[in-house]
């Protein structure tokens, strides 16, 4: 309890000392501490300036001695430096924790809801909580470093040709490939070369839009394909705190102190950049195009631009006519860029196409979109010239370092404050007693109590914020909270709340003190007789007189039965090492609400029919079951033998709901054509919603199909025979 009270005091002290400092605290359904988040004024300004892409991750070792997860949200500034925009601690790294951390960031920086367009983290951070907190986000990337360095050896380290498989996946799927159809073909090629890795690769491909090159390169990520900036920030923070983990207070203090140090470094760096731009020696050493770039963009961007111009001299640009497909994209000019010298003349790289769309050059490699600056192919087409429109505004120079204040309505700081807490590092001044009004906006209603009962310890139920601070963005959150407080409880919930209070009273008065027992028993009997005739205030006063307790004249009793003590209790347990348990024994008081079930089709997700009468499935073909499996497999159309492929697909893609058999061939004598088990089947992949996947046709043996669909017995894999 002392550590939680000290944390509140530190937050209050920092609010009065650090410009724009803001924080949030949260508890679970039992009002026990579950997490806290904080942000300084400089962090808020960084998020507004550079928050187009953020990097998020948590660290669970060596930072907090209570085992809480430490979250760091960082951005890349215009000089390519990693800057912190939010710090937080939660009990566990669940999806609810991700949602609470990001929603707290939006509460403290309302513009973040519109500014943040891209988030990079590992695959453990799900898309659903991120989109709930940041509804306007475009891209949720996955860290390819975690995939290739941690997940890949764990799942495929047993392969005899492991290094070749890893190199192929990294060079062909994670990088370089920009065409989605080519990417799908390369995935199937990898599955054919390494059949033992096919299952894992198809499982990994279910999240391809988060890490695959064709999807990632379409978005501005400052050129990053991993969450390495936030991983590096954890290493730097652990070095600053030393070998021993810190308390809640120590983590917050050290995080804010390190941010203040970086603030001073930013000011010095900004001053030096302004001087270097005017240095005659620096100007004379650059080209004219680089000097034009340095007037508008950072020194780091200018250095990259100079290197790109040098690399562009290795290419030859040839104007070509605009094709109809390019014209549909809005292209007015087109260029073909090829290398001057080719190391492997037998397998030369394909030339890059550069198009001019709305006055801006766009390259087929998509590096200009991903990095936010022109690639060497574009600079070859521009003949090394500087064009301002080719750069993302993220890299523009900032003239000064600004700290954004936070506006708190109706909040003033007393002039005669006294010292109440000394951490040993920084002394904070505030009132003698902790003012519980700083942890307002308490919302423990019916919905929150139910959520707490379902999810257990570590659930974010009650949010605490400084009095008068701006709350949730895009709507009157306080009005919503007041509505929740007024929401009526049903009979079962009222009963359970009264029983819980009665159990606590019984535990207190069942001790050896006989006097206390008879006093409590008399009060409860009197309360049972008079509860329907007296208000809450009169009952409390009468009970206090009966027991012999003197009430303070300044006590303000409320008739609101939902009023709650804002005191934050410490967590019941410390989180140990390892992952959080997902299983829990439900309490006997938990009641499952009766749900109204509706007939929903598993294939098309429409209401009103089952899969056996689904019109979308009937349009795909005849569905095979265990009763008609053998007969229907024999009705598949036989194709000319010349269509026989060179290689067969060893497995079915992971994201396939079904297969549409369009034909078959036989590999052997014509007499074997009558045996369906000897045939090779040509199939299309059917996705959820009865949509055919946009990829090439698969060639599968009868054994692969039988094993995948269980000969019609599987309830998750289906086979359809296309009828003419």
XYZ file of C-alpha atoms in Angstrom:
724
model
C 0.000 0.000 0.000
C 2.879 2.401 0.765
C 4.381 1.901 -2.694
C 1.036 2.725 -4.373
C 0.564 5.831 -2.217
C 4.125 6.885 -3.023
C 3.432 6.398 -6.732
C 0.428 8.731 -6.512
C 2.557 11.307 -4.672
C 5.282 11.094 -7.307
C 2.793 11.556 -10.115
C 1.392 14.625 -8.355
C 4.849 16.031 -7.708
C 5.935 15.557 -11.307
C 2.716 17.215 -12.470
C 3.768 20.378 -10.645
C 7.449 20.260 -11.676
C 7.563 18.924 -15.262
C 5.871 21.056 -17.957
C 2.831 19.300 -19.363
C 3.241 16.140 -17.250
C 0.135 13.926 -17.314
C -0.590 10.416 -16.095
C -3.224 7.692 -15.834
C -3.743 4.893 -13.296
C -6.072 1.911 -13.434
C -7.343 -0.835 -11.149
C -9.074 -4.172 -11.547
C -12.589 -5.086 -10.424
C -11.403 -5.293 -6.799
C -9.851 -1.809 -6.958
C -6.337 -3.215 -6.842
C -3.570 -1.519 -8.789
C -3.253 -2.869 -12.348
C -1.239 -0.281 -14.247
C -0.081 3.282 -14.770
C 0.948 5.389 -17.765
C 2.679 8.770 -17.914
C 3.714 11.380 -20.468
C 5.672 14.638 -20.278
C 5.036 17.726 -22.366
C 8.006 16.985 -24.618
C 6.770 13.409 -25.180
C 3.422 14.858 -26.243
C 5.047 17.228 -28.741
C 7.159 14.380 -30.185
C 4.041 12.285 -30.673
C 2.337 15.129 -32.517
C 5.369 15.826 -34.723
C 6.701 12.330 -35.418
C 3.827 10.021 -34.453
C 2.970 8.955 -37.999
C 4.689 5.668 -37.071
C 5.114 4.398 -33.495
C 7.000 1.381 -32.116
C 5.455 -0.492 -29.158
C 6.703 -3.401 -27.035
C 7.012 -4.521 -23.413
C 9.865 -5.790 -21.257
C 9.271 -8.245 -18.421
C 12.675 -8.585 -16.792
C 15.187 -6.440 -14.963
C 13.120 -3.231 -14.725
C 10.343 -3.520 -12.114
C 10.931 -5.578 -8.988
C 7.222 -6.442 -8.692
C 7.331 -8.181 -12.076
C 5.070 -5.703 -13.867
C 5.497 -5.301 -17.622
C 7.216 -2.069 -18.611
C 5.861 -0.588 -21.866
C 7.730 1.933 -23.959
C 6.210 3.730 -26.956
C 8.843 5.381 -29.158
C 9.056 7.254 -32.463
C 11.802 8.163 -34.946
C 12.489 11.895 -35.176
C 13.594 13.840 -38.274
C 17.246 12.988 -37.539
C 16.610 9.252 -37.264
C 16.965 9.292 -33.456
C 14.736 7.170 -31.209
C 12.516 9.311 -28.963
C 10.097 8.221 -26.223
C 6.468 9.388 -26.341
C 4.904 7.310 -23.524
C 5.881 5.114 -20.589
C 3.589 2.605 -18.871
C 3.484 -0.397 -16.541
C 0.834 -3.130 -16.497
C 0.450 -6.366 -14.597
C 0.417 -8.562 -17.711
C 1.086 -8.255 -21.475
C -2.454 -9.141 -22.563
C -4.474 -7.620 -25.394
C -6.441 -5.640 -22.806
C -3.150 -4.197 -21.555
C -2.226 -3.161 -25.111
C -5.610 -1.478 -25.520
C -5.329 0.356 -22.195
C -1.793 1.625 -22.910
C -2.747 2.944 -26.359
C -6.076 4.407 -25.209
C -4.258 6.181 -22.352
C -1.894 7.644 -24.939
C -4.893 8.923 -26.920
C -6.459 10.395 -23.771
C -3.298 12.327 -22.924
C -2.614 13.309 -26.569
C -5.966 13.629 -28.377
C -4.299 14.266 -31.763
C -2.749 10.778 -31.667
C -6.042 9.273 -32.809
C -5.564 10.957 -36.201
C -1.765 11.296 -36.356
C -0.759 7.636 -35.858
C -1.002 5.758 -39.161
C 1.407 2.871 -38.589
C 2.401 0.737 -35.582
C 5.319 -1.684 -35.432
C 5.532 -4.448 -32.822
C 5.938 -8.210 -32.627
C 3.274 -10.759 -33.576
C 2.242 -11.028 -29.905
C 0.464 -7.673 -30.162
C -2.876 -8.425 -31.800
C -4.572 -6.229 -34.382
C -7.944 -6.060 -32.596
C -6.870 -4.065 -29.475
C -4.774 -1.704 -31.615
C -7.661 -0.905 -33.962
C -9.978 -0.406 -30.987
C -7.661 2.232 -29.522
C -6.509 3.755 -32.840
C -9.463 3.471 -35.195
C -7.817 5.415 -38.047
C -4.601 3.352 -38.205
C -3.647 2.009 -41.654
C -0.891 -0.546 -41.021
C -0.015 -2.767 -38.033
C 3.403 -4.216 -38.813
C 5.078 -7.242 -37.257
C 8.754 -7.324 -36.320
C 10.607 -9.459 -38.858
C 13.557 -9.724 -36.462
C 11.398 -11.684 -34.007
C 10.177 -13.909 -36.838
C 13.582 -14.706 -38.358
C 15.733 -14.790 -35.198
C 13.353 -16.189 -32.558
C 10.372 -17.928 -34.161
C 12.138 -19.377 -37.213
C 14.834 -21.445 -35.432
C 12.308 -22.527 -32.799
C 10.008 -24.058 -35.435
C 12.386 -24.994 -38.276
C 15.766 -25.360 -36.595
C 15.599 -29.143 -37.100
C 15.692 -28.888 -40.914
C 18.919 -30.245 -42.474
C 18.927 -27.358 -44.967
C 17.814 -24.759 -42.411
C 20.125 -21.917 -43.501
C 19.042 -22.148 -47.149
C 15.364 -22.119 -46.164
C 15.866 -19.134 -43.875
C 17.811 -17.225 -46.523
C 15.152 -17.896 -49.163
C 12.303 -16.725 -46.913
C 14.131 -13.593 -45.797
C 15.311 -12.524 -49.261
C 12.177 -13.483 -51.208
C 9.278 -13.043 -48.769
C 10.442 -10.563 -46.129
C 12.369 -8.311 -48.525
C 12.705 -7.410 -52.212
C 9.480 -8.900 -53.632
C 6.913 -6.173 -54.376
C 4.264 -8.067 -56.399
C 1.667 -9.917 -54.293
C 1.026 -12.632 -56.872
C 4.757 -13.309 -57.228
C 4.972 -13.436 -53.430
C 2.303 -16.163 -53.299
C 4.150 -18.164 -55.965
C 7.411 -17.865 -54.022
C 5.652 -19.091 -50.887
C 4.466 -22.211 -52.732
C 7.968 -22.678 -54.143
C 9.387 -22.610 -50.604
C 6.820 -25.199 -49.501
C 7.801 -27.464 -52.392
C 11.539 -27.150 -51.730
C 11.197 -27.743 -47.977
C 8.052 -29.886 -47.369
C 8.802 -30.193 -43.641
C 8.563 -26.408 -43.335
C 5.331 -26.070 -45.328
C 2.973 -26.216 -42.335
C 4.800 -23.488 -40.415
C 5.200 -21.292 -43.506
C 1.483 -21.443 -44.251
C 0.720 -20.649 -40.607
C 3.104 -17.690 -40.813
C 1.442 -16.572 -44.054
C -1.887 -16.028 -42.279
C -0.398 -12.741 -40.987
C 1.471 -11.921 -44.221
C -0.137 -8.465 -44.439
C 1.834 -7.512 -41.298
C 5.335 -8.596 -42.363
C 5.333 -9.532 -46.069
C 7.295 -7.151 -48.322
C 4.471 -6.288 -50.801
C 2.216 -5.145 -47.960
C 4.821 -3.450 -45.741
C 6.545 -1.490 -48.518
C 3.297 0.282 -49.395
C 3.397 2.159 -46.073
C 5.762 4.729 -44.581
C 7.755 2.989 -41.817
C 10.934 5.150 -41.882
C 12.521 2.197 -43.687
C 12.161 -0.149 -40.683
C 10.998 -3.740 -41.023
C 11.259 -4.546 -37.311
C 10.597 -3.030 -33.881
C 14.325 -2.643 -33.177
C 14.005 1.024 -32.034
C 11.900 0.080 -29.012
C 14.090 -2.964 -28.261
C 17.133 -0.688 -28.214
C 15.342 1.714 -25.871
C 14.839 -1.132 -23.367
C 18.556 -1.916 -23.397
C 19.461 1.737 -22.831
C 16.913 2.079 -20.023
C 18.151 -1.066 -18.262
C 21.716 0.245 -18.401
C 20.559 3.485 -16.790
C 18.770 1.790 -13.872
C 21.622 -0.640 -13.128
C 21.542 -4.344 -12.238
C 18.804 -4.099 -9.589
C 15.134 -3.695 -10.618
C 13.309 -0.631 -9.288
C 9.996 -0.046 -7.556
C 7.022 1.584 -9.288
C 8.240 4.986 -8.102
C 11.820 4.327 -9.180
C 10.809 3.282 -12.702
C 8.728 6.430 -13.224
C 11.452 8.702 -11.828
C 14.235 7.145 -13.898
C 12.141 7.178 -17.072
C 11.304 10.875 -16.673
C 14.922 11.727 -15.766
C 16.211 9.977 -18.884
C 13.636 11.833 -20.979
C 14.845 15.157 -19.550
C 18.412 14.213 -20.508
C 17.318 13.479 -24.072
C 15.512 16.814 -24.101
C 18.780 18.613 -23.441
C 20.477 16.552 -26.154
C 17.728 17.556 -28.593
C 18.294 21.229 -27.866
C 22.048 20.933 -28.412
C 21.535 18.934 -31.624
C 19.052 21.478 -32.985
C 21.477 24.311 -32.297
C 24.359 22.501 -34.001
C 22.257 21.745 -37.080
C 21.415 25.421 -37.468
C 25.120 26.300 -37.285
C 26.221 23.560 -39.723
C 23.753 24.721 -42.356
C 25.574 28.077 -42.447
C 29.126 26.684 -42.243
C 30.928 27.606 -45.532
C 33.126 24.516 -45.409
C 30.127 22.193 -45.084
C 28.281 23.982 -47.885
C 31.322 23.828 -50.203
C 31.704 20.073 -49.646
C 28.174 19.293 -50.835
C 26.560 19.320 -54.246
C 23.979 21.943 -55.124
C 21.169 19.410 -54.792
C 22.390 18.388 -51.316
C 22.570 22.030 -50.187
C 18.991 22.569 -51.352
C 17.976 19.491 -49.372
C 19.833 20.700 -46.246
C 17.858 23.968 -46.239
C 14.585 22.080 -45.709
C 15.406 18.670 -44.274
C 17.595 17.276 -41.500
C 21.300 16.554 -41.782
C 20.664 12.798 -41.603
C 18.240 13.036 -44.522
C 20.747 15.105 -46.481
C 23.465 12.483 -45.953
C 21.146 9.726 -47.194
C 20.202 11.873 -50.179
C 23.867 12.385 -51.106
C 24.560 8.640 -50.884
C 21.480 7.918 -53.016
C 22.703 10.311 -55.688
C 26.051 8.504 -55.797
C 24.352 5.098 -56.112
C 22.082 6.387 -58.896
C 25.131 6.751 -61.155
C 25.245 2.945 -61.423
C 21.979 2.982 -63.415
C 20.873 3.993 -66.911
C 17.485 5.645 -67.440
C 15.553 5.175 -70.696
C 12.203 6.905 -71.399
C 9.436 4.500 -72.459
C 5.869 4.953 -73.630
C 3.104 4.935 -71.035
C 1.137 1.678 -71.102
C -2.666 1.581 -70.658
C -2.309 0.082 -67.159
C 0.108 2.834 -66.156
C -2.207 5.444 -67.602
C -5.024 4.116 -65.396
C -2.799 4.798 -62.379
C -2.459 8.433 -63.468
C 1.036 8.190 -64.976
C 2.006 10.869 -67.506
C 5.634 9.776 -68.012
C 7.452 6.451 -67.645
C 11.108 5.440 -67.451
C 12.959 2.124 -67.443
C 15.980 2.028 -65.129
C 18.610 -0.709 -65.584
C 22.055 -1.370 -64.086
C 25.157 -0.360 -66.005
C 27.096 -3.525 -65.101
C 25.621 -6.912 -64.216
C 27.548 -9.417 -62.121
C 25.506 -12.425 -63.303
C 24.862 -12.039 -67.024
C 22.953 -15.328 -67.191
C 20.349 -14.109 -64.685
C 20.170 -10.307 -64.947
C 17.863 -8.432 -62.570
C 14.648 -7.121 -64.044
C 14.642 -3.372 -64.745
C 12.717 -0.998 -62.486
C 9.909 1.148 -63.828
C 9.645 4.756 -62.648
C 6.378 6.620 -63.318
C 5.498 10.271 -62.897
C 2.100 10.509 -61.176
C 0.636 13.921 -60.289
C 4.059 15.511 -60.642
C 5.773 13.039 -58.255
C 8.050 10.183 -59.298
C 7.028 6.720 -58.061
C 9.281 3.668 -58.374
C 8.317 0.013 -58.694
C 10.633 -0.927 -55.816
C 8.367 1.080 -53.444
C 11.390 2.138 -51.395
C 10.405 5.777 -51.863
C 7.079 5.131 -50.130
C 8.589 3.022 -47.362
C 11.516 5.375 -46.580
C 9.791 8.664 -47.357
C 12.639 9.817 -49.628
C 13.604 9.126 -53.269
C 15.368 5.867 -54.139
C 18.378 5.556 -56.443
C 16.121 4.611 -59.388
C 14.133 7.853 -59.030
C 17.287 9.930 -58.668
C 18.599 8.357 -61.872
C 15.413 9.467 -63.655
C 15.729 12.956 -62.090
C 19.418 13.074 -63.078
C 20.472 13.747 -59.467
C 18.266 16.779 -58.978
C 16.464 17.806 -55.781
C 12.638 17.762 -55.783
C 10.982 18.692 -52.492
C 7.789 16.710 -53.209
C 9.756 13.442 -53.223
C 10.374 13.691 -49.448
C 7.995 12.902 -46.613
C 7.316 15.843 -44.266
C 8.415 13.615 -41.392
C 12.063 14.446 -42.253
C 11.656 18.250 -42.249
C 13.850 20.392 -40.003
C 12.462 21.586 -36.668
C 13.722 25.014 -35.619
C 13.218 24.564 -31.882
C 12.342 22.057 -29.175
C 8.842 22.595 -27.760
C 7.182 21.117 -24.667
C 3.404 20.951 -24.925
C 1.519 21.905 -21.758
C -1.595 20.110 -20.646
C -4.689 22.169 -19.833
C -6.428 21.130 -16.635
C -9.722 22.823 -16.029
C -10.380 23.945 -12.480
C -7.016 22.646 -11.156
C -4.734 24.961 -9.170
C -1.661 24.308 -7.079
C -1.431 25.708 -3.558
C 1.422 28.113 -2.925
C 2.204 26.834 0.607
C 2.895 23.170 -0.171
C 4.899 21.000 2.205
C 7.272 18.102 1.666
C 5.556 14.731 2.062
C 7.763 12.339 0.125
C 11.480 12.039 -0.453
C 12.529 9.227 -2.804
C 16.238 9.647 -2.175
C 16.762 10.968 -5.697
C 14.174 13.711 -6.141
C 12.118 15.433 -3.442
C 8.539 16.310 -4.338
C 6.356 18.903 -2.604
C 2.657 18.427 -2.114
C 0.069 18.433 0.693
C 0.519 16.555 3.964
C -2.162 13.998 3.196
C -2.613 12.427 -0.188
C -5.512 14.201 -1.859
C -7.726 11.415 -3.062
C -9.514 13.734 -5.486
C -6.560 13.434 -7.906
C -7.714 9.921 -8.684
C -11.131 10.860 -10.006
C -13.294 9.573 -12.791
C -14.009 6.371 -10.866
C -16.257 4.067 -12.859
C -17.132 0.821 -11.112
C -20.557 -0.020 -12.447
C -22.430 -3.074 -13.514
C -20.504 -3.560 -16.751
C -17.111 -3.235 -15.057
C -18.016 -5.619 -12.237
C -19.118 -8.221 -14.769
C -15.937 -7.779 -16.785
C -13.865 -8.203 -13.664
C -15.668 -11.405 -12.774
C -14.973 -12.821 -16.219
C -11.328 -11.875 -16.632
C -9.893 -11.945 -13.107
C -6.914 -10.086 -11.654
C -5.185 -7.687 -14.000
C -8.295 -6.469 -15.807
C -8.467 -2.735 -16.444
C -11.755 -1.640 -14.927
C -11.303 1.706 -13.173
C -9.261 4.552 -14.682
C -7.773 7.311 -12.543
C -6.668 10.657 -13.930
C -5.637 14.031 -12.475
C -8.577 16.225 -11.554
C -9.659 18.484 -14.395
C -7.489 16.795 -17.050
C -8.837 16.190 -20.509
C -10.318 12.747 -20.769
C -11.079 10.496 -23.710
C -10.979 12.076 -27.164
C -13.785 12.420 -29.695
C -16.720 12.530 -27.339
C -17.714 13.556 -23.880
C -16.219 10.666 -21.948
C -17.361 12.032 -18.614
C -20.916 12.110 -19.857
C -20.530 8.472 -20.867
C -19.089 7.618 -17.464
C -21.935 9.371 -15.676
C -24.367 7.354 -17.747
C -22.635 4.163 -16.666
C -22.822 5.186 -13.003
C -26.566 5.666 -13.313
C -27.092 2.291 -14.951
C -29.319 0.140 -12.762
C -28.170 -3.179 -11.373
C -30.296 -6.277 -11.734
C -31.482 -8.443 -8.836
C -28.600 -10.944 -9.006
C -25.911 -8.288 -9.014
C -27.480 -6.421 -6.098
C -27.721 -9.664 -4.158
C -24.087 -10.605 -4.836
C -22.828 -7.159 -3.775
C -24.748 -7.265 -0.487
C -23.548 -10.831 0.201
C -19.924 -9.804 -0.350
C -20.272 -6.889 2.062
C -21.910 -9.215 4.597
C -19.062 -11.713 4.322
C -16.514 -8.999 5.044
C -18.472 -7.845 8.113
C -18.759 -11.445 9.314
C -15.002 -11.950 8.998
C -14.364 -8.847 11.116
C -16.866 -9.460 13.935
C -16.340 -13.229 14.247
C -13.165 -12.704 16.276
C -12.817 -13.234 20.051
C -14.220 -9.761 20.817
C -17.727 -10.593 22.084
C -18.673 -6.907 22.559
C -18.010 -6.112 18.895
C -20.000 -9.171 17.802
C -23.157 -8.227 19.741
C -22.928 -4.590 18.640
C -22.732 -5.610 14.964
C -25.549 -8.127 15.412
C -27.755 -5.472 16.996
C -27.043 -2.985 14.214
C -27.882 -5.511 11.496
C -31.163 -6.463 13.198
C -32.078 -2.797 13.574
C -31.088 -2.184 9.937
C -33.277 -5.094 8.780
C -36.263 -3.593 10.556
C -35.823 0.028 9.458
C -34.109 -0.119 6.073
C -37.349 0.459 4.142
C -38.314 3.495 6.184
C -35.041 5.439 6.422
C -32.672 7.050 3.930
C -29.014 6.059 3.664
C -27.841 9.088 5.657
C -30.290 8.491 8.518
C -29.428 4.788 8.721
C -25.689 5.523 8.938
C -26.225 8.176 11.617
C -28.509 5.967 13.678
C -26.166 2.989 13.392
C -23.208 5.113 14.491
C -25.150 6.380 17.527
C -26.161 2.831 18.435
C -22.600 1.498 18.290
C -21.142 4.593 19.978
C -19.106 6.053 17.089
C -18.871 9.833 16.784
C -19.168 11.077 13.183
C -17.269 14.130 11.995
C -19.422 17.159 11.229
C -17.618 17.608 7.904
C -18.472 14.111 6.714
C -20.516 14.203 3.550
C -22.667 11.111 3.234
C -24.230 10.373 -0.117
C -27.379 8.452 -0.825
C -25.763 7.038 -3.950
C -25.193 3.315 -3.358
C -22.699 3.245 -6.225
C -20.312 5.755 -4.646
C -16.877 4.159 -4.166
C -13.812 4.931 -2.117
C -11.162 6.143 -4.608
C -8.336 4.562 -2.605
C -6.181 2.290 -4.772
C -5.249 -1.020 -3.169
C -1.979 -2.845 -3.903
C -2.092 -5.930 -6.144
C -2.745 -9.238 -4.392
C 0.292 -10.947 -5.848
C 3.501 -10.280 -7.681
C 3.664 -11.485 -11.240
C 6.313 -14.167 -11.551
C 8.452 -15.110 -14.511
C 6.808 -16.741 -17.507
C 3.574 -16.228 -19.388
C 0.280 -15.389 -17.691
C -2.191 -18.204 -17.052
C -5.304 -18.146 -19.205
C -7.319 -20.657 -17.150
C -9.378 -19.759 -14.098
C -11.886 -21.476 -11.827
C -15.116 -19.516 -11.990
C -16.827 -18.395 -8.801
C -20.163 -19.915 -7.858
C -21.729 -16.445 -7.837
C -21.006 -15.890 -11.523
C -24.144 -16.224 -13.591
C -24.049 -16.876 -17.304
C -26.549 -14.705 -19.133
C -28.932 -16.475 -21.475
C -27.953 -15.752 -25.046
C -30.336 -15.715 -27.962
C -28.820 -17.964 -30.591
C -29.310 -17.303 -34.274
C -28.866 -19.618 -37.201
C -25.583 -18.553 -38.815
C -23.944 -20.158 -41.815
C -20.334 -21.180 -41.233
C -19.470 -20.625 -44.890
C -20.881 -17.212 -45.775
C -21.582 -15.900 -42.201
C -25.144 -14.970 -43.187
C -28.145 -15.581 -40.940
C -31.029 -17.880 -41.767
C -29.463 -21.110 -43.066
C -26.819 -23.740 -42.387
C -23.929 -24.920 -44.566
C -25.944 -27.690 -46.196
C -28.247 -25.085 -47.789
C -25.726 -22.303 -48.363
C -26.258 -20.776 -51.845
C -22.660 -19.497 -51.981
C -21.315 -22.997 -51.316
C -23.637 -24.531 -53.924
C -22.240 -22.069 -56.483
C -18.710 -23.340 -55.736
C -19.694 -26.958 -56.377
C -20.934 -30.135 -54.758
C -19.686 -30.459 -51.181
C -18.107 -33.818 -50.386
C -19.015 -35.605 -47.159
C -17.954 -38.966 -45.753
C -21.000 -40.598 -47.331
C -20.415 -39.409 -50.908
C -16.617 -39.007 -50.803
C -15.647 -42.013 -52.935
C -18.439 -41.596 -55.460
C -17.981 -37.871 -56.060
C -14.183 -38.077 -56.299
C -14.670 -40.376 -59.245
C -16.769 -37.762 -61.082
C -14.001 -35.138 -61.328
C -13.349 -34.199 -64.963
C -10.211 -35.756 -66.489
C -7.963 -33.177 -68.171
C -5.499 -33.790 -71.040
C -2.268 -35.338 -69.819
C -0.254 -32.498 -71.298
C -1.476 -30.339 -68.405
C 0.448 -32.486 -65.913
C 2.725 -30.170 -63.859
C 6.399 -30.793 -63.185
C 5.974 -30.570 -59.396
C 3.101 -31.257 -57.018
C 2.100 -29.155 -53.998
C 2.928 -31.020 -50.760
C 0.404 -29.237 -48.533
C -2.736 -27.105 -48.665
C -2.363 -23.411 -47.692
C -3.033 -22.643 -44.041
C -5.723 -20.030 -44.724
C -7.798 -22.358 -46.943
C -11.320 -23.205 -45.819
C -11.942 -25.499 -48.756
C -10.739 -26.782 -52.118
C -12.612 -26.576 -55.419
C -11.615 -29.532 -57.611
C -11.788 -28.418 -61.259
C -10.109 -31.405 -62.935
C -7.556 -34.163 -62.642
C -4.851 -35.983 -64.600
C -3.249 -39.400 -64.153
C 0.452 -40.023 -63.909
C 1.064 -43.460 -65.412
C -0.634 -45.933 -67.713
C -4.042 -45.175 -69.223
C -5.418 -48.232 -67.485
C -4.743 -46.448 -64.182
C -6.949 -43.515 -65.152
C -10.020 -45.343 -63.893
C -8.538 -45.535 -60.387
C -9.299 -42.190 -58.601
C -6.559 -42.865 -56.035
C -3.905 -42.609 -58.804
C -5.053 -39.218 -60.060
C -3.496 -35.783 -59.557
C -6.166 -33.149 -58.854
C -6.172 -29.502 -59.950
C -7.812 -27.322 -57.276
C -8.632 -23.712 -56.462
C -8.336 -22.439 -52.875
C -11.646 -21.418 -51.257
C -11.398 -18.758 -48.519
C -13.855 -17.931 -45.750
C -16.945 -16.313 -47.204
C -16.864 -18.698 -50.178
C -14.351 -16.530 -52.064
C -11.763 -18.036 -54.394
C -8.224 -17.033 -53.433
C -6.304 -14.955 -55.967
C -3.424 -17.372 -56.579
C -2.388 -20.041 -59.054
C -4.099 -23.437 -59.140
C -2.780 -26.180 -56.859
C -1.832 -29.682 -58.009
C -2.456 -32.150 -55.196
C -2.269 -35.904 -54.930
C -5.230 -37.929 -53.689
C -3.337 -38.795 -50.502
C -2.809 -35.103 -49.617
C -6.502 -34.301 -50.155
C -7.672 -37.347 -48.175
C -5.445 -36.455 -45.216
C -6.321 -32.738 -45.274
C -10.117 -33.208 -45.384
C -10.252 -36.499 -43.489
C -12.146 -38.046 -46.410
C -15.108 -35.761 -45.722
C -15.055 -36.105 -41.920
C -13.295 -32.793 -41.145
C -15.414 -29.955 -39.759
C -12.888 -27.253 -40.733
C -11.616 -28.395 -44.158
C -14.050 -28.923 -47.037
C -13.775 -30.195 -50.602
C -16.071 -29.188 -53.476
C -16.314 -30.726 -56.940
C -16.991 -28.179 -59.666
C -19.880 -29.204 -61.885
C -20.144 -28.117 -65.524
